[in-house]
Coordinates of C-alpha atoms in Angstrom, one line a residue:
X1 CA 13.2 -7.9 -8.0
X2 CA 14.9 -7.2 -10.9
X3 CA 13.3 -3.9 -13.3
X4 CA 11.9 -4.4 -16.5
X5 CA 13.1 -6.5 -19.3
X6 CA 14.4 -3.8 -21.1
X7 CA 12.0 -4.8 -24.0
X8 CA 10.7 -1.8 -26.4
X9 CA 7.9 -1.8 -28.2
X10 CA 8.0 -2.5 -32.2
X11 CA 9.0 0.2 -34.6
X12 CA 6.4 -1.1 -37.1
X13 CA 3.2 -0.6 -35.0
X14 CA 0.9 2.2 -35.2
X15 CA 1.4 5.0 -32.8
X16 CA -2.6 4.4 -31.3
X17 CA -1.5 0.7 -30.9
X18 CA 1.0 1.2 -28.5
X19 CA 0.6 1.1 -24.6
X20 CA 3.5 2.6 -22.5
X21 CA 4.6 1.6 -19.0
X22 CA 6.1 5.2 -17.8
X23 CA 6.9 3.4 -13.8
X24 CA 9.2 0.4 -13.7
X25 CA 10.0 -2.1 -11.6
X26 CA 8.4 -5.7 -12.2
X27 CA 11.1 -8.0 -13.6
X28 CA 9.5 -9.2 -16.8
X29 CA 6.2 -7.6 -18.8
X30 CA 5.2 -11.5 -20.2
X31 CA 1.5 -11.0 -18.5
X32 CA 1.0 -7.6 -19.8
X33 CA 2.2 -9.0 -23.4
X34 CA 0.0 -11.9 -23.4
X35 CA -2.8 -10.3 -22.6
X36 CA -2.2 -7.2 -25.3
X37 CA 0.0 -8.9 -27.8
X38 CA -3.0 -10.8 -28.6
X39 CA -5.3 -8.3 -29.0
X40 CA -2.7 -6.0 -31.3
X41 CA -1.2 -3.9 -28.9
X42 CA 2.4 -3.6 -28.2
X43 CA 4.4 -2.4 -24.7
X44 CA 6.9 -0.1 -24.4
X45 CA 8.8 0.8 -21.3
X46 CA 9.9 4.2 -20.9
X47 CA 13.9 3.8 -19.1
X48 CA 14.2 7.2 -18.1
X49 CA 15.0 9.1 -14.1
X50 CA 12.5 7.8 -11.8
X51 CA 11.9 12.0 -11.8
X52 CA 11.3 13.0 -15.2
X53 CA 7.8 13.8 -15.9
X54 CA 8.5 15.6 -18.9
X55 CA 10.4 12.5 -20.3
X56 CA 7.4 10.7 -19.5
X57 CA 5.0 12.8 -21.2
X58 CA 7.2 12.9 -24.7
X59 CA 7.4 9.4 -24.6
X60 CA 3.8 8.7 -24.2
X61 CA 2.9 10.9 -27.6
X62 CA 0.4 8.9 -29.3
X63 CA -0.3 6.3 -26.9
X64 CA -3.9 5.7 -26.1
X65 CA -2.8 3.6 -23.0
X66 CA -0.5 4.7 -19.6
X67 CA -0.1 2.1 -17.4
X68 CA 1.6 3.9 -14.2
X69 CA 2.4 3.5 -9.9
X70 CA 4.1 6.4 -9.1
X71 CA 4.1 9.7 -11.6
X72 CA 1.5 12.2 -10.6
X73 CA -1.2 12.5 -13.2
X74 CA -2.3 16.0 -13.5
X75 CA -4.6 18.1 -15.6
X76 CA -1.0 19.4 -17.4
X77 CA -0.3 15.7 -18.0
X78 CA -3.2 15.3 -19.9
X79 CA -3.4 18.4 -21.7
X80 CA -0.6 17.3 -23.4
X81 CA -1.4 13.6 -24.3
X82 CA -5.0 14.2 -26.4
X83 CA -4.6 10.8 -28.1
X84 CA -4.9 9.1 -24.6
X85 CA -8.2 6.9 -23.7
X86 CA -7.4 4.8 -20.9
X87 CA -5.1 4.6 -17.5
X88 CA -4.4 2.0 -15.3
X89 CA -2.5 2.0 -12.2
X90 CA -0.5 -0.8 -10.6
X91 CA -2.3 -1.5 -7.2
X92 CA -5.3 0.4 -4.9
X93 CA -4.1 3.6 -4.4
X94 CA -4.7 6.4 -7.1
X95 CA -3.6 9.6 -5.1
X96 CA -1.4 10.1 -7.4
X97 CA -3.7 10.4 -10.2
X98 CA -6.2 13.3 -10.4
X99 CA -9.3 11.3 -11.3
X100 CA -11.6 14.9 -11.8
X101 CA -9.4 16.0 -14.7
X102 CA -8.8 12.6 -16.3
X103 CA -12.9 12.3 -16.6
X104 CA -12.4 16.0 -17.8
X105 CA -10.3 14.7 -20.7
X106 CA -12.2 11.8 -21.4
X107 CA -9.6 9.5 -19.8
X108 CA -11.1 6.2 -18.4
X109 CA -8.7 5.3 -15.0
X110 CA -8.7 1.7 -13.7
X111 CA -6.7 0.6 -10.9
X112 CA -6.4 -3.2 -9.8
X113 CA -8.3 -4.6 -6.1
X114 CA -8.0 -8.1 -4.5
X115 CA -4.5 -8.9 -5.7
X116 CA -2.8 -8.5 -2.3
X117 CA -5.3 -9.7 0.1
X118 CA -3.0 -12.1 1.1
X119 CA -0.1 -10.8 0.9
X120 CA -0.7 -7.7 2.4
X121 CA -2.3 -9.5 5.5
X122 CA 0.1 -12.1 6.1
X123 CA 2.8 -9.3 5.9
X124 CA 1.0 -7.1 8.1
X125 CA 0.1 -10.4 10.5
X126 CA 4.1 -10.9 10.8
X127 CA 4.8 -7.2 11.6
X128 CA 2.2 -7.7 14.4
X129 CA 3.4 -10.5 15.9
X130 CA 7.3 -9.8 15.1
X131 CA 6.9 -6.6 16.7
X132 CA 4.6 -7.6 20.4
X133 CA 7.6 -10.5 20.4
X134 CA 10.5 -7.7 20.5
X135 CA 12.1 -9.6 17.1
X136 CA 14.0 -7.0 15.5
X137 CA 14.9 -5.8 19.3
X138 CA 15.9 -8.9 20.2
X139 CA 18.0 -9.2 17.3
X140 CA 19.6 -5.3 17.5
X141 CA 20.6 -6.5 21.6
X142 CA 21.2 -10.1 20.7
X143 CA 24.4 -10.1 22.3
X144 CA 23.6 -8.7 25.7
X145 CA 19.9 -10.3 25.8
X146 CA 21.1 -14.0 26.0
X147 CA 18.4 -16.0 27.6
X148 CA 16.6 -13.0 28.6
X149 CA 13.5 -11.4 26.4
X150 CA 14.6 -7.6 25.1
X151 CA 11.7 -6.1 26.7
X152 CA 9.3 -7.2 29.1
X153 CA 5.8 -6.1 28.3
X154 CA 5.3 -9.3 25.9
X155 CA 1.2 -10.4 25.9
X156 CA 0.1 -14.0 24.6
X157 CA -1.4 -14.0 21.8
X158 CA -4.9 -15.3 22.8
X159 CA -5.1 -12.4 25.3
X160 CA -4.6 -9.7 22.4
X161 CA -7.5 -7.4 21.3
X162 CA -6.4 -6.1 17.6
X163 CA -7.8 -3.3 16.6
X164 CA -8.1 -3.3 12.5
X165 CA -9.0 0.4 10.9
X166 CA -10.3 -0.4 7.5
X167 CA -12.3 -3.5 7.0
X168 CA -12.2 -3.7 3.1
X169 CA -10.8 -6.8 1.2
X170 CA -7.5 -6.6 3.1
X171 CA -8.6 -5.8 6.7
X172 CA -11.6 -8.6 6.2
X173 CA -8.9 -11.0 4.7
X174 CA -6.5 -10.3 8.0
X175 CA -9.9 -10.8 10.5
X176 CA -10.5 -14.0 9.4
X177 CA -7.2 -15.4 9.5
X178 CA -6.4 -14.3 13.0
X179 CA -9.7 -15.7 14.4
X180 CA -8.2 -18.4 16.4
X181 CA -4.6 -16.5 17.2
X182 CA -6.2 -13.5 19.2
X183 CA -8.7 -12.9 21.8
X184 CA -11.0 -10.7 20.0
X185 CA -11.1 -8.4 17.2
X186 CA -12.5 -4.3 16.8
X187 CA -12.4 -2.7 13.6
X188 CA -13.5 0.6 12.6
X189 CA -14.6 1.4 9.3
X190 CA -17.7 3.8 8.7
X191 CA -18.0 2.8 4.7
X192 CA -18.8 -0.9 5.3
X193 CA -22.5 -2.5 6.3
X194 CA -22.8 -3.9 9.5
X195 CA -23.0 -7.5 7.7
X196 CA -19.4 -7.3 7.0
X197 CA -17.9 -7.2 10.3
X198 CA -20.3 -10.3 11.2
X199 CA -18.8 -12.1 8.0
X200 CA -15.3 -11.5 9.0
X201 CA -15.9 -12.2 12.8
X202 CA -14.8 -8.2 13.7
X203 CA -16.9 -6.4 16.7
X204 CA -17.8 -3.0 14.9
X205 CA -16.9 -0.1 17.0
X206 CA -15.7 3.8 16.7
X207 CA -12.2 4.8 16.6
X208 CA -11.7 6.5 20.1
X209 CA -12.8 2.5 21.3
X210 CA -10.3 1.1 19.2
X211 CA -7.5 3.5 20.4
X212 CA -8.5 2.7 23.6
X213 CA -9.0 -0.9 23.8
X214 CA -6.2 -2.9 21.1
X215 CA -3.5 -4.1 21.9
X216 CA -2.3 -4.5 18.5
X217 CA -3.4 -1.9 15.8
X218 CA -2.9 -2.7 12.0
X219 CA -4.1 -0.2 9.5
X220 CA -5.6 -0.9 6.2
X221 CA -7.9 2.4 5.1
X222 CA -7.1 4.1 1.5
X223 CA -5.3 7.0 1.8
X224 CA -8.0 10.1 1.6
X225 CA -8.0 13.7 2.9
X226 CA -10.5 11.8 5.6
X227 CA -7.6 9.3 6.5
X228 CA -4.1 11.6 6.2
X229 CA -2.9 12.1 9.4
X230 CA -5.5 9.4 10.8
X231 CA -3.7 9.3 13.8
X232 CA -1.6 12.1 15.1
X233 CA -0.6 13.2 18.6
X234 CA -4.2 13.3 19.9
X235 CA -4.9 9.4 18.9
X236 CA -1.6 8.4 20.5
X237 CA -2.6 9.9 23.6
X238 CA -6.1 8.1 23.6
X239 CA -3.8 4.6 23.8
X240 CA -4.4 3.4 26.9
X241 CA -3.0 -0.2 26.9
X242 CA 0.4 1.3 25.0
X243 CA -0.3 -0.9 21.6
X244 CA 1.8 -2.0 18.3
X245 CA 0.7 -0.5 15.6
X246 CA 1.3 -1.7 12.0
X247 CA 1.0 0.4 8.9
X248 CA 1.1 -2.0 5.2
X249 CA -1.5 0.9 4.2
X250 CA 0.2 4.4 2.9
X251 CA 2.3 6.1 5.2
X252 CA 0.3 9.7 5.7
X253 CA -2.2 7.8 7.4
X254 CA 0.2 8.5 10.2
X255 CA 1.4 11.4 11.5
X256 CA 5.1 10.2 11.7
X257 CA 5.9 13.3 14.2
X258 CA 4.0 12.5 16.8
X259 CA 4.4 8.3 16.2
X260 CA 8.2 9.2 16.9
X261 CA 7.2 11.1 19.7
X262 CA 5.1 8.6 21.1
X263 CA 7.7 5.8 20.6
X264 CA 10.0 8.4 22.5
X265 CA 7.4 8.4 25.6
X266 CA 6.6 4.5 25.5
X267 CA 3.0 5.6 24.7
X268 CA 3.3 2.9 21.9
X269 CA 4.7 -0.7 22.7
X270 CA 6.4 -1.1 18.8
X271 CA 5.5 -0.1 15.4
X272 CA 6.0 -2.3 12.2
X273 CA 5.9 -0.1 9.2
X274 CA 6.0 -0.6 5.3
X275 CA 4.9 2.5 4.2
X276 CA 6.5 6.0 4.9
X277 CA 5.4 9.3 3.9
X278 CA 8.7 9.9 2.0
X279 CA 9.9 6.5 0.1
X280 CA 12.2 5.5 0.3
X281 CA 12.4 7.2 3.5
X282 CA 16.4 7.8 4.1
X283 CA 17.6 10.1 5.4
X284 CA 14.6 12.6 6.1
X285 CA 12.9 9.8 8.0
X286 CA 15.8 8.2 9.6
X287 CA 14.7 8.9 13.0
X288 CA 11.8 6.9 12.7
X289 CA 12.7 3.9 10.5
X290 CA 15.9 3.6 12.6
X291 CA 14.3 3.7 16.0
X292 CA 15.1 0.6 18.2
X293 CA 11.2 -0.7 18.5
X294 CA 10.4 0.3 15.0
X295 CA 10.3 -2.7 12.4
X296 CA 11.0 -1.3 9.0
X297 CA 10.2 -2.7 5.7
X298 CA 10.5 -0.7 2.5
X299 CA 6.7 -1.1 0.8
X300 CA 7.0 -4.9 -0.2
X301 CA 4.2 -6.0 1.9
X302 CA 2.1 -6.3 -1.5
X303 CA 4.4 -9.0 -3.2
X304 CA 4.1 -12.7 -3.0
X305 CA 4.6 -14.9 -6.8
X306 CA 1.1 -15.2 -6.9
X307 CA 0.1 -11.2 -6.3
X308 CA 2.6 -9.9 -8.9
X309 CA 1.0 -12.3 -11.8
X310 CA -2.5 -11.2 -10.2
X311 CA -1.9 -7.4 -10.2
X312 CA 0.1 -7.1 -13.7
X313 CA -2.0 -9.6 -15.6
X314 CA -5.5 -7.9 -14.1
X315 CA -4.0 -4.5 -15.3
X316 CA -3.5 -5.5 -18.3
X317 CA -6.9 -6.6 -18.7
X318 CA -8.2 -4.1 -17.2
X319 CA -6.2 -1.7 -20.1
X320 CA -7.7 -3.7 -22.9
X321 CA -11.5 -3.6 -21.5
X322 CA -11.3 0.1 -21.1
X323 CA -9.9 0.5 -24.6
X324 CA -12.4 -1.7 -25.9
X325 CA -14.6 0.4 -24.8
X326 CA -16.0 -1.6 -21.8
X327 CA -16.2 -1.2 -18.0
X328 CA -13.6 -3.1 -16.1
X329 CA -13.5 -4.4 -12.6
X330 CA -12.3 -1.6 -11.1
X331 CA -12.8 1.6 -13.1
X332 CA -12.9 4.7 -11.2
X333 CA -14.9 7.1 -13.8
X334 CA -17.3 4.6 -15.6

């Protein structure tokens, strides 16, 4: 995709009228625009190093409105932005934003759910399947695997247990579409009622019996102190049937040490990753990425035409509620 539009905000509107976008990277801003335009508001893109915090800071002077994905939002951040009322982050994830101080301040934060069900389940469906087929093997060896599979320990699909860790709107959306592909599906999640996994035809079960039983493993939990390092060395070696695991999550869910080691010792069958600790992850993470059963992507799993109009048109809404003064779907400090 192409970054933004390169469109600034007006010279001629008032300071407390003007939301900034300090995080690039959608190609045009016509959602956000409709939906602020017409309420009086005006965007502005900041243009500046993907590093400069301080850049970001002057340039959001006045703004009541930051609508952000990446720049860590600190209690210095806000100490210097008094005029601001209202974040919203691009996407689930908020680790980046530190929610105590911004309710300290007086800051509402909103971030933007159900967008990438799909998206983010087929993506992590094709990792799954791309990976237990040997794909990006088979294509790495193409010329010395004619007629002849790039590994050997292949299942069929309809013998597969996945394991799912996280059955929120993403893991439920991947349950149900997978149904009739695999044999049976475990998912672990200790924050959703038992009526949940019935709905989206997953057998509830702890973590140690999904280690132990999947075949394939795709992760979809929020990225917590609970969840970093979900599974490190100790979960690899509770892997008895030697599984793919897929991560379209965030990447410290993983400890990406011991996954490398346990690719090293064929404790794991394949992993398809989007998400890395470091991103992008070159060349700290080479290793890993690089490895010849690893599927890389580079954190895309979110986009489809239909998610990116979903995600930057319910962020903008989401902007405008909060500096109405409403609630919005959403909102992580009502």
């Amino acid at each position: 995709m192409q970054e933004g539009d390169g469109s600034m905000a007006s010279k001629d509107v008032p300071r407390d009228k003007r939301i900034v976008i300090i995080d690039r990277g959608y190609g045009t801003y016509d959602y956000e625009r409709e939906v602020l335009e017409a309420a009086g508001y005006s965007i502005d893109i900041f243009r500046g190093h993907h590093e400069d915090v301080a850049g970001r800071i002057a340039f959001s002077q006045g703004a009541p409105g930051i609508m952000m994905r990446w720049t860590p939002i600190d209690n210095a951040f806000l100490d210097a932005l008094p005029d601001l009322k209202a974040i919203v982050r691009y996407g689930v994830g908020y680790e980046h934003i530190d929610l105590e101080a911004a309710s300290a301040h007086g800051v509402k934060v909103a971030i933007v759910c159900g967008y990438g069900n799909h998206s983010v389940s087929d993506h992590a469906l094709t990792l799954l399947l791309s990976c237990m087929r040997g794909i990006s093997l088979g294509e790495r060896l193409f010329e010395s695997t004619v007629g002849h599979p790039p590994r050997l320990d292949v299942m069929e699909f309809k013998d597969v247990t996945l394991g799912i860790i996280g059955l929120g709107r993403i893991g439920g959306t991947l349950s149900r579409k997978v149904q009739s592909l695999f044999g049976r599906v475990l998912a672990y999640d200790p924050y959703i009622p038992d009526e949940k996994f019935a709905e989206d035809g997953a057998i509830k079960c702890d973590l140690d019996t999904l280690l132990d039983e999947s075949h394939m493993i795709s992760i979809h939990c929020n990225l917590t102190e609970e969840t970093t390092k979900l599974l490190g060395w100790e979960q690899f070696e509770k892997m008895r049937q030697r599984p793919v695991i897929v991560n379209t999550a965030r990447g410290p869910v993983i400890d990406e040490q011991a996954m490398l080691d346990a690719l090293h010792e064929d404790r794991i069958h394949s992993a398809g990753l989007d998400v890395f600790s470091i991103e992008p992850p070159f060349p700290k993470l080479d290793p890993l990425w690089k490895h010849p059963r690893v599927m890389a992507t580079c954190h895309f799993a979110y986009y489809s035409q239909n998610a990116i109009a979903a995600v930057q048109r319910g962020a903008a809404e989401r902007m405008l509620a909060m500096l109405r003064g409403e609630t919005p779907p959403d909102c992580l400090n009502p």
